[in-house]
């Protein structure tokens, strides 16, 4: 599947995105869809960033990927928590790169992540480093405590056991004090 992502042009992927993602949603035993989904999200995110007019108005990339990632996670109950968090991180990056003004997209991913791991906090505890990395994505992008606070579902995830809170707080305070050292 990764060959398909690399060989065919971006326009092809946009036209066949639903079919491609539906195929990824079908349980295929040991196939690791994590890397496949992250690769196609990255590819189309870069394409949209290069020129926002590349994406037709009737194709809502975030909504499509968000729905399919949720479907994949639900259909693959054996998916390791690290893979779930990697997919959620890819969605956050897509939202921030393609739809930077839509903070609600980032919050939607945070809400979904909270819902997945809140029921099984012990599952999240084993992957606190990955969860910390995922939470650093919006911190690094926004670099503004006020924007982070507006993300309703950031704080509940940030309060999970094992999250590296000090590093996130230092990153935010450092960006507030020295904004010229950081670029988005």
XYZ file of N, CA, C and O in Angstrom:
736
model
N 0.822 -1.198 0.000
C 0.000 0.000 0.000
C 0.863 1.257 0.000
O 0.480 2.246 -0.592
N 1.988 1.178 0.687
C 2.864 2.352 0.725
C 3.382 2.684 -0.679
O 3.577 3.853 -1.002
N 3.567 1.660 -1.517
C 4.001 1.900 -2.903
C 2.957 2.721 -3.651
O 3.300 3.615 -4.418
N 1.686 2.423 -3.395
C 0.605 3.166 -4.049
C 0.677 4.631 -3.647
O 0.526 5.527 -4.476
N 0.929 4.870 -2.376
C 1.005 6.247 -1.887
C 2.137 7.000 -2.563
O 1.983 8.156 -2.963
N 3.271 6.354 -2.723
C 4.456 7.012 -3.281
C 4.401 7.160 -4.800
O 4.891 8.155 -5.337
N 3.808 6.186 -5.489
C 3.872 6.161 -6.955
C 2.839 7.063 -7.613
O 3.142 7.762 -8.575
N 1.624 7.071 -7.098
C 0.557 7.817 -7.752
C 0.560 9.279 -7.329
O 0.946 9.615 -6.208
N 0.108 10.165 -8.220
C 0.108 11.604 -7.906
C -0.956 11.960 -6.864
O -1.906 11.221 -6.627
N -0.778 13.112 -6.266
C -1.682 13.582 -5.213
C -3.127 13.692 -5.703
O -4.058 13.373 -4.964
N -3.314 14.142 -6.931
C -4.656 14.271 -7.490
C -5.375 12.925 -7.505
O -6.573 12.834 -7.241
N -4.636 11.857 -7.812
C -5.191 10.506 -7.805
C -5.649 10.143 -6.392
O -6.742 9.599 -6.198
N -4.823 10.439 -5.427
C -5.169 10.113 -4.040
C -6.415 10.856 -3.582
O -7.248 10.293 -2.859
N -6.557 12.100 -4.002
C -7.755 12.858 -3.624
C -9.016 12.229 -4.213
O -10.045 12.145 -3.542
N -8.926 11.770 -5.459
C -10.101 11.186 -6.128
C -10.444 9.802 -5.600
O -11.585 9.378 -5.678
N -9.457 9.088 -5.081
C -9.688 7.714 -4.624
C -9.543 7.569 -3.108
O -9.453 6.452 -2.599
N -9.549 8.679 -2.402
C -9.276 8.661 -0.967
C -10.250 7.782 -0.191
O -9.836 6.964 0.636
N -11.538 7.920 -0.451
C -12.524 7.118 0.284
C -12.320 5.622 0.046
O -12.338 4.834 0.994
N -12.110 5.245 -1.197
C -11.892 3.833 -1.518
C -10.625 3.316 -0.858
O -10.613 2.223 -0.279
N -9.573 4.092 -0.933
C -8.300 3.701 -0.324
C -8.455 3.523 1.184
O -8.017 2.520 1.757
N -9.097 4.483 1.830
C -9.259 4.413 3.279
C -10.222 3.306 3.694
O -10.037 2.670 4.734
N -11.255 3.043 2.878
C -12.158 1.922 3.169
C -11.390 0.601 3.159
O -11.635 -0.269 3.988
N -10.456 0.482 2.244
C -9.623 -0.727 2.187
C -8.781 -0.849 3.453
O -8.627 -1.939 4.001
N -8.266 0.261 3.927
C -7.464 0.250 5.158
C -8.304 -0.110 6.371
O -7.777 -0.633 7.355
N -9.593 0.186 6.325
C -10.474 -0.100 7.459
C -10.807 -1.583 7.588
O -11.216 -2.035 8.649
N -10.652 -2.327 6.507
C -10.963 -3.754 6.561
C -9.858 -4.490 7.309
O -8.687 -4.367 6.954
N -10.243 -5.238 8.351
C -9.223 -5.978 9.101
C -8.461 -6.948 8.197
O -9.053 -7.746 7.504
N -7.157 -6.804 8.188
C -6.302 -7.652 7.354
C -5.261 -8.383 8.194
O -4.111 -8.507 7.810
N -5.662 -8.812 9.367
C -4.733 -9.557 10.210
C -3.609 -8.699 10.748
O -3.832 -7.772 11.498
N -2.405 -8.996 10.325
C -1.223 -8.344 10.881
C -0.772 -7.101 10.117
O 0.290 -6.573 10.393
N -1.555 -6.658 9.151
C -1.177 -5.469 8.398
C -1.182 -4.263 9.331
O -2.171 -3.991 10.005
N -0.067 -3.550 9.379
C 0.047 -2.363 10.219
C -0.413 -1.157 9.412
O 0.345 -0.607 8.614
N -1.658 -0.756 9.641
C -2.201 0.370 8.885
C -1.693 1.704 9.400
O -1.838 2.717 8.717
N -1.113 1.709 10.573
C -0.615 2.952 11.162
C 0.272 3.712 10.178
O 0.031 4.875 9.879
N 1.307 3.048 9.689
C 2.253 3.726 8.800
C 1.619 4.122 7.475
O 1.959 5.161 6.905
N 0.688 3.305 6.998
C 0.009 3.608 5.734
C -0.832 4.880 5.879
O -0.739 5.798 5.055
N -1.621 4.932 6.941
C -2.495 6.104 7.157
C -1.660 7.356 7.410
O -1.931 8.427 6.851
N -0.633 7.227 8.240
C 0.220 8.388 8.527
C 0.903 8.885 7.256
O 1.016 10.093 7.032
N 1.296 7.970 6.402
C 1.957 8.346 5.149
C 1.012 9.115 4.220
O 1.396 10.150 3.660
N -0.214 8.630 4.064
C -1.153 9.320 3.169
C -1.591 10.660 3.771
O -1.754 11.645 3.054
N -1.752 10.723 5.090
C -2.081 12.000 5.732
C -0.946 12.997 5.491
O -1.185 14.144 5.108
N 0.281 12.565 5.698
C 1.435 13.443 5.484
C 1.541 13.914 4.046
O 1.812 15.089 3.782
N 1.333 12.977 3.132
C 1.444 13.318 1.708
C 0.413 14.376 1.315
O 0.745 15.385 0.684
N -0.845 14.158 1.687
C -1.890 15.110 1.302
C -1.811 16.406 2.112
O -2.173 17.473 1.607
N -1.310 16.324 3.318
C -1.094 17.535 4.108
C -0.051 18.427 3.441
O -0.247 19.646 3.317
N 1.035 17.834 3.005
C 2.075 18.598 2.298
C 1.542 19.186 0.999
O 1.859 20.320 0.647
N 0.738 18.421 0.293
C 0.142 18.880 -0.961
C -0.768 20.084 -0.713
O -0.714 21.076 -1.447
N -1.580 20.002 0.335
C -2.492 21.108 0.655
C -1.723 22.333 1.139
O -2.089 23.464 0.823
N -0.650 22.109 1.892
C 0.157 23.226 2.382
C 0.847 23.964 1.243
O 0.991 25.182 1.292
N 1.276 23.226 0.231
C 1.969 23.841 -0.899
C 1.067 24.850 -1.597
O 1.522 25.908 -2.031
N -0.209 24.523 -1.696
C -1.184 25.426 -2.307
C -2.567 25.004 -1.828
O -3.074 23.966 -2.257
N -3.172 25.784 -0.948
C -4.496 25.416 -0.422
C -5.550 25.203 -1.509
O -6.518 24.482 -1.302
N -5.348 25.782 -2.673
C -6.293 25.595 -3.775
C -6.173 24.214 -4.408
O -6.979 23.860 -5.274
N -5.153 23.437 -4.016
C -5.010 22.072 -4.530
C -6.152 21.170 -4.095
O -6.470 20.200 -4.785
N -6.729 21.456 -2.953
C -7.777 20.605 -2.402
C -9.135 21.166 -2.801
O -9.473 22.299 -2.425
N -9.908 20.395 -3.561
C -11.253 20.882 -3.936
C -12.098 21.162 -2.695
O -11.955 20.503 -1.664
N -12.977 22.145 -2.815
C -13.790 22.554 -1.673
C -14.684 21.437 -1.155
O -15.028 21.405 0.028
N -15.058 20.496 -2.019
C -15.951 19.420 -1.589
C -15.218 18.285 -0.873
O -15.845 17.336 -0.404
N -13.903 18.384 -0.771
C -13.127 17.365 -0.056
C -12.629 17.964 1.244
O -11.747 18.816 1.259
N -13.219 17.522 2.324
C -12.851 17.981 3.665
C -11.890 16.955 4.248
O -12.299 15.969 4.857
N -10.591 17.176 4.013
C -9.572 16.200 4.403
C -9.646 15.817 5.881
O -9.585 14.635 6.225
N -9.769 16.801 6.729
C -9.771 16.479 8.154
C -10.936 15.575 8.518
O -10.768 14.581 9.227
N -12.123 15.926 8.067
C -13.304 15.129 8.411
C -13.196 13.707 7.855
O -13.573 12.744 8.530
N -12.692 13.586 6.651
C -12.538 12.258 6.047
C -11.567 11.418 6.861
O -11.875 10.293 7.265
N -10.385 11.965 7.114
C -9.380 11.206 7.857
C -9.812 10.945 9.296
O -9.598 9.850 9.823
N -10.427 11.913 9.927
C -10.858 11.741 11.309
C -11.865 10.592 11.417
O -11.748 9.734 12.300
N -12.826 10.572 10.515
C -13.837 9.505 10.519
C -13.229 8.133 10.268
O -13.562 7.152 10.950
N -12.314 8.066 9.316
C -11.708 6.770 8.977
C -10.753 6.293 10.068
O -10.695 5.101 10.365
N -10.014 7.210 10.673
C -9.113 6.814 11.764
C -9.942 6.277 12.930
O -9.590 5.245 13.514
N -11.051 6.919 13.248
C -11.931 6.430 14.305
C -12.445 5.036 13.971
O -12.440 4.132 14.811
N -12.846 4.854 12.728
C -13.347 3.545 12.276
C -12.255 2.476 12.375
O -12.511 1.360 12.822
N -11.050 2.816 11.985
C -9.931 1.868 12.043
C -9.645 1.479 13.491
O -9.473 0.302 13.813
N -9.605 2.458 14.366
C -9.319 2.191 15.779
C -10.401 1.291 16.377
O -10.105 0.351 17.120
N -11.651 1.545 16.030
C -12.748 0.739 16.560
C -12.746 -0.678 16.007
O -13.074 -1.623 16.718
N -12.361 -0.824 14.741
C -12.393 -2.156 14.129
C -11.169 -3.004 14.468
O -11.201 -4.213 14.314
N -10.114 -2.365 14.929
C -8.889 -3.096 15.273
C -8.650 -3.002 16.780
O -7.804 -2.246 17.238
N -9.385 -3.808 17.497
C -9.333 -3.748 18.960
C -7.966 -4.139 19.513
O -7.630 -3.780 20.629
N -7.166 -4.824 18.710
C -5.832 -5.236 19.147
C -4.766 -4.180 18.848
O -3.592 -4.380 19.148
N -5.166 -3.050 18.297
C -4.200 -2.012 17.934
C -3.473 -1.515 19.182
O -4.106 -1.135 20.166
N -2.141 -1.511 19.129
C -1.385 -1.025 20.292
C -1.673 0.451 20.557
O -1.902 1.236 19.632
N -1.665 0.852 21.833
C -1.948 2.250 22.160
C -0.984 3.224 21.491
O -1.375 4.338 21.147
N 0.267 2.801 21.282
C 1.236 3.682 20.614
C 0.791 3.989 19.186
O 0.980 5.101 18.695
N 0.197 2.986 18.514
C -0.294 3.203 17.153
C -1.485 4.154 17.145
O -1.602 5.015 16.269
N -2.362 3.990 18.130
C -3.519 4.886 18.233
C -3.042 6.327 18.410
O -3.514 7.243 17.731
N -2.090 6.522 19.304
C -1.580 7.876 19.561
C -0.835 8.438 18.349
O -0.918 9.638 18.079
N -0.144 7.590 17.613
C 0.539 8.057 16.399
C -0.483 8.531 15.358
O -0.278 9.555 14.704
N -1.581 7.799 15.224
C -2.633 8.210 14.288
C -3.286 9.511 14.746
O -3.529 10.409 13.928
N -3.535 9.628 16.038
C -4.131 10.856 16.564
C -3.182 12.038 16.376
O -3.610 13.138 16.037
N -1.902 11.814 16.574
C -0.905 12.883 16.354
C -0.898 13.321 14.900
O -0.788 14.518 14.606
N -1.006 12.363 13.992
C -1.040 12.699 12.560
C -2.266 13.552 12.243
O -2.187 14.497 11.438
N -3.394 13.239 12.870
C -4.597 14.056 12.665
C -4.414 15.474 13.190
O -4.844 16.437 12.559
N -3.774 15.604 14.352
C -3.522 16.943 14.899
C -2.626 17.731 13.948
O -2.892 18.898 13.655
N -1.579 17.089 13.444
C -0.676 17.772 12.507
C -1.407 18.177 11.230
O -1.192 19.277 10.700
N -2.286 17.302 10.733
C -3.087 17.636 9.549
C -3.943 18.865 9.843
O -3.970 19.809 9.040
N -4.617 18.873 10.981
C -5.473 20.009 11.331
C -4.663 21.292 11.434
O -5.071 22.342 10.915
N -3.511 21.224 12.086
C -2.696 22.427 12.278
C -2.075 22.916 10.971
O -1.957 24.129 10.761
N -1.704 22.004 10.102
C -1.044 22.390 8.854
C -2.019 22.854 7.777
O -1.737 23.812 7.060
N -3.160 22.186 7.677
C -4.092 22.488 6.581
C -5.202 23.441 7.017
O -5.679 24.249 6.236
N -5.605 23.339 8.273
C -6.698 24.161 8.796
C -6.244 24.885 10.069
O -6.811 24.669 11.149
N -5.241 25.740 9.986
C -4.670 26.338 11.198
C -5.660 27.166 12.020
O -5.502 27.282 13.230
N -6.666 27.713 11.413
C -7.636 28.533 12.143
C -8.700 27.689 12.845
O -9.441 28.204 13.683
N -8.759 26.421 12.522
C -9.795 25.539 13.074
C -9.299 24.833 14.333
O -9.014 23.642 14.330
N -9.213 25.557 15.438
C -8.766 24.942 16.691
C -9.733 23.849 17.140
O -9.338 22.943 17.872
N -10.986 23.922 16.695
C -11.952 22.890 17.062
C -11.562 21.521 16.496
O -11.903 20.490 17.077
N -10.829 21.487 15.386
C -10.359 20.204 14.839
C -9.349 19.563 15.792
O -9.399 18.365 16.058
N -8.436 20.361 16.299
C -7.450 19.852 17.255
C -8.177 19.362 18.501
O -7.897 18.269 19.018
N -9.130 20.144 18.972
C -9.868 19.760 20.169
C -10.684 18.487 19.936
O -10.828 17.659 20.840
N -11.189 18.305 18.741
C -11.935 17.085 18.411
C -11.036 15.857 18.540
O -11.443 14.835 19.088
N -9.808 15.960 18.046
C -8.860 14.841 18.162
C -8.536 14.591 19.636
O -8.486 13.438 20.085
N -8.319 15.657 20.383
C -8.039 15.508 21.814
C -9.219 14.847 22.530
O -9.029 13.979 23.386
N -10.429 15.226 22.154
C -11.618 14.624 22.760
C -11.690 13.133 22.431
O -11.960 12.312 23.313
N -11.451 12.776 21.180
C -11.473 11.367 20.783
C -10.405 10.573 21.529
O -10.653 9.456 21.981
N -9.229 11.155 21.652
C -8.138 10.486 22.363
C -8.509 10.295 23.825
O -8.294 9.216 24.402
N -9.079 11.316 24.435
C -9.507 11.207 25.821
C -10.545 10.098 25.974
O -10.466 9.290 26.900
N -11.502 10.049 25.053
C -12.544 9.024 25.119
C -11.955 7.619 25.023
O -12.374 6.715 25.741
N -10.980 7.450 24.157
C -10.354 6.136 23.973
C -9.619 5.703 25.233
O -9.752 4.564 25.682
N -8.852 6.608 25.810
C -7.974 6.233 26.916
C -8.572 6.471 28.296
O -8.072 5.938 29.285
N -9.627 7.238 28.406
C -10.213 7.498 29.716
C -10.798 6.223 30.324
O -10.719 6.016 31.523
N -11.381 5.385 29.480
C -11.951 4.133 29.966
C -10.876 3.184 30.481
O -11.133 2.363 31.343
N -9.696 3.288 29.904
C -8.598 2.392 30.263
C -7.345 3.211 30.566
O -6.381 3.184 29.812
N -7.375 3.931 31.681
C -6.222 4.776 32.016
C -4.952 3.963 32.176
O -3.866 4.448 31.908
N -5.081 2.701 32.570
C -3.889 1.863 32.689
C -3.262 1.658 31.318
O -2.049 1.571 31.186
N -4.084 1.615 30.283
C -3.581 1.485 28.910
C -2.790 2.733 28.521
O -1.756 2.652 27.883
N -3.284 3.887 28.924
C -2.601 5.146 28.609
C -1.323 5.293 29.412
O -0.348 5.873 28.938
N -1.321 4.768 30.631
C -0.144 4.914 31.489
C 1.083 4.268 30.853
O 2.188 4.768 30.975
N 0.890 3.174 30.158
C 1.999 2.489 29.522
C 2.580 3.231 28.334
O 3.635 2.868 27.829
N 1.893 4.255 27.883
C 2.395 4.994 26.714
C 2.367 6.496 26.989
O 2.052 7.291 26.105
N 2.731 6.863 28.210
C 2.688 8.281 28.584
C 3.671 9.115 27.775
O 3.410 10.285 27.502
N 4.793 8.525 27.352
C 5.755 9.278 26.535
C 5.135 9.651 25.190
O 5.297 10.780 24.710
N 4.411 8.698 24.585
C 3.756 8.979 23.302
C 2.650 10.014 23.466
O 2.482 10.901 22.635
N 1.905 9.897 24.556
C 0.844 10.871 24.817
C 1.431 12.256 25.065
O 0.920 13.260 24.561
N 2.555 12.311 25.769
C 3.247 13.596 25.994
C 3.690 14.199 24.666
O 3.536 15.409 24.444
N 4.243 13.363 23.777
C 4.668 13.865 22.457
C 3.483 14.398 21.668
O 3.579 15.430 21.001
N 2.344 13.701 21.746
C 1.159 14.151 21.026
C 0.694 15.510 21.558
O 0.346 16.398 20.786
N 0.728 15.680 22.872
C 0.290 16.943 23.463
C 1.262 18.090 23.188
O 0.870 19.256 23.210
N 2.503 17.768 22.916
C 3.481 18.809 22.582
C 3.248 19.397 21.190
O 3.673 20.524 20.911
N 2.566 18.650 20.316
C 2.336 19.156 18.953
C 1.565 20.476 18.984
O 2.029 21.470 18.413
N 0.399 20.551 19.642
C -0.267 21.862 19.681
C 0.491 22.901 20.502
O 0.457 24.087 20.171
N 1.195 22.471 21.549
C 1.991 23.418 22.339
C 3.042 24.067 21.445
O 3.202 25.285 21.434
N 3.755 23.252 20.690
C 4.804 23.778 19.810
C 4.222 24.638 18.690
O 4.817 25.637 18.296
N 3.068 24.250 18.186
C 2.474 25.002 17.079
C 1.938 26.355 17.541
O 2.246 27.384 16.950
N 1.110 26.332 18.581
C 0.492 27.577 19.036
C 1.454 28.431 19.846
O 1.483 29.639 19.684
N 2.202 27.797 20.744
C 3.139 28.532 21.584
C 2.481 29.619 22.412
O 3.126 30.574 22.818
N 1.207 29.460 22.652
C 0.425 30.479 23.342
C -0.476 29.792 24.356
O -1.358 29.023 23.984
N -0.254 30.060 25.611
C -1.008 29.414 26.681
C -2.505 29.686 26.555
O -3.328 28.819 26.852
N -2.888 30.851 26.083
C -4.307 31.183 25.963
C -5.007 30.289 24.939
O -6.151 29.879 25.142
N -4.333 30.000 23.843
C -4.914 29.115 22.836
C -5.009 27.690 23.378
O -6.022 27.015 23.192
N -3.968 27.240 24.064
C -3.969 25.887 24.630
C -5.103 25.743 25.648
O -5.822 24.742 25.658
N -5.303 26.745 26.464
C -6.367 26.700 27.474
C -7.743 26.625 26.821
O -8.665 26.016 27.358
N -7.891 27.224 25.649
C -9.171 27.192 24.947
C -9.496 25.809 24.395
O -10.646 25.541 24.063
N -8.498 24.946 24.289
C -8.740 23.577 23.846
C -9.333 22.811 25.027
O -8.626 22.394 25.944
N -10.618 22.635 25.002
C -11.369 22.073 26.135
C -10.842 20.707 26.584
O -10.857 20.387 27.766
N -10.352 19.906 25.662
C -9.955 18.528 25.987
C -8.448 18.364 26.175
O -7.976 17.248 26.372
N -7.708 19.468 26.134
C -6.269 19.387 26.372
C -5.976 19.077 27.841
O -5.214 18.168 28.160
N -6.575 19.825 28.734
C -6.293 19.677 30.166
C -6.628 18.278 30.691
O -5.833 17.710 31.435
N -7.784 17.682 30.319
C -8.043 16.327 30.813
C -6.969 15.315 30.382
O -6.587 14.452 31.174
N -6.477 15.423 29.163
C -5.407 14.517 28.720
C -4.096 14.849 29.423
O -3.333 13.961 29.786
N -3.851 16.130 29.600
C -2.624 16.582 30.247
C -2.547 16.100 31.696
O -1.471 15.970 32.260
N -3.706 15.815 32.285
C -3.742 15.371 33.678
C -3.583 13.862 33.828
O -3.549 13.370 34.951
N -3.477 13.122 32.726
C -3.270 11.673 32.823
C -1.956 11.387 33.539
O -0.993 12.150 33.422
N -1.890 10.289 34.278
C -0.651 9.936 34.993
C 0.526 9.762 34.030
O 0.376 9.217 32.946
N 1.676 10.254 34.444
C 2.901 10.049 33.678
C 3.186 11.074 32.604
O 4.236 11.040 31.978
N 2.258 11.994 32.356
C 2.480 13.007 31.322
C 3.583 13.949 31.795
O 3.601 14.383 32.934
N 4.473 14.264 30.890
C 5.620 15.111 31.215
C 5.186 16.576 31.223
O 5.412 17.316 30.284
N 4.577 16.965 32.324
C 3.984 18.305 32.443
C 5.027 19.409 32.507
O 4.844 20.468 31.939
N 6.117 19.155 33.192
C 7.119 20.194 33.361
C 7.675 20.647 32.021
O 7.837 21.830 31.769
N 7.954 19.689 31.136
C 8.526 20.048 29.839
C 7.554 20.909 29.029
O 7.941 21.890 28.412
N 6.256 20.539 29.039
C 5.258 21.328 28.320
C 5.134 22.723 28.886
O 5.037 23.706 28.154
N 5.150 22.823 30.196
C 5.051 24.140 30.833
C 6.265 24.994 30.518
O 6.151 26.194 30.254
N 7.442 24.393 30.530
C 8.661 25.132 30.195
C 8.609 25.609 28.760
O 8.955 26.749 28.462
N 8.141 24.751 27.852
C 8.044 25.150 26.445
C 7.131 26.358 26.288
O 7.443 27.294 25.573
N 5.981 26.328 26.960
C 5.052 27.446 26.850
C 5.615 28.712 27.464
O 5.538 29.780 26.868
N 6.181 28.608 28.660
C 6.702 29.819 29.305
C 7.890 30.377 28.537
O 8.055 31.585 28.433
N 8.717 29.513 27.964
C 9.863 29.951 27.182
C 9.391 30.705 25.931
O 9.931 31.743 25.583
N 8.347 30.200 25.298
C 7.826 30.859 24.094
C 7.187 32.194 24.439
O 7.237 33.134 23.657
N 6.563 32.276 25.608
C 5.950 33.534 26.026
C 7.017 34.599 26.299
O 6.859 35.750 25.956
N 8.122 34.181 26.935
C 9.178 35.135 27.288
C 10.051 35.507 26.095
O 10.537 36.619 26.000
N 10.283 34.546 25.193
C 11.206 34.772 24.065
C 10.530 34.392 22.749
O 10.952 33.457 22.084
N 9.509 35.124 22.324
C 8.767 34.740 21.116
C 9.609 34.790 19.855
O 9.337 34.057 18.891
N 10.648 35.624 19.819
C 11.451 35.746 18.607
C 12.370 34.536 18.407
O 12.907 34.344 17.328
N 12.510 33.682 19.408
C 13.337 32.480 19.275
C 12.583 31.344 18.615
O 13.156 30.356 18.213
N 11.270 31.466 18.529
C 10.431 30.371 18.062
C 9.635 30.815 16.854
O 9.133 31.914 16.794
N 9.504 29.899 15.915
C 8.645 30.162 14.772
C 7.652 29.030 14.665
O 7.917 27.912 15.040
N 6.472 29.316 14.157
C 5.437 28.277 14.001
C 5.686 27.511 12.789
O 5.714 27.407 11.817
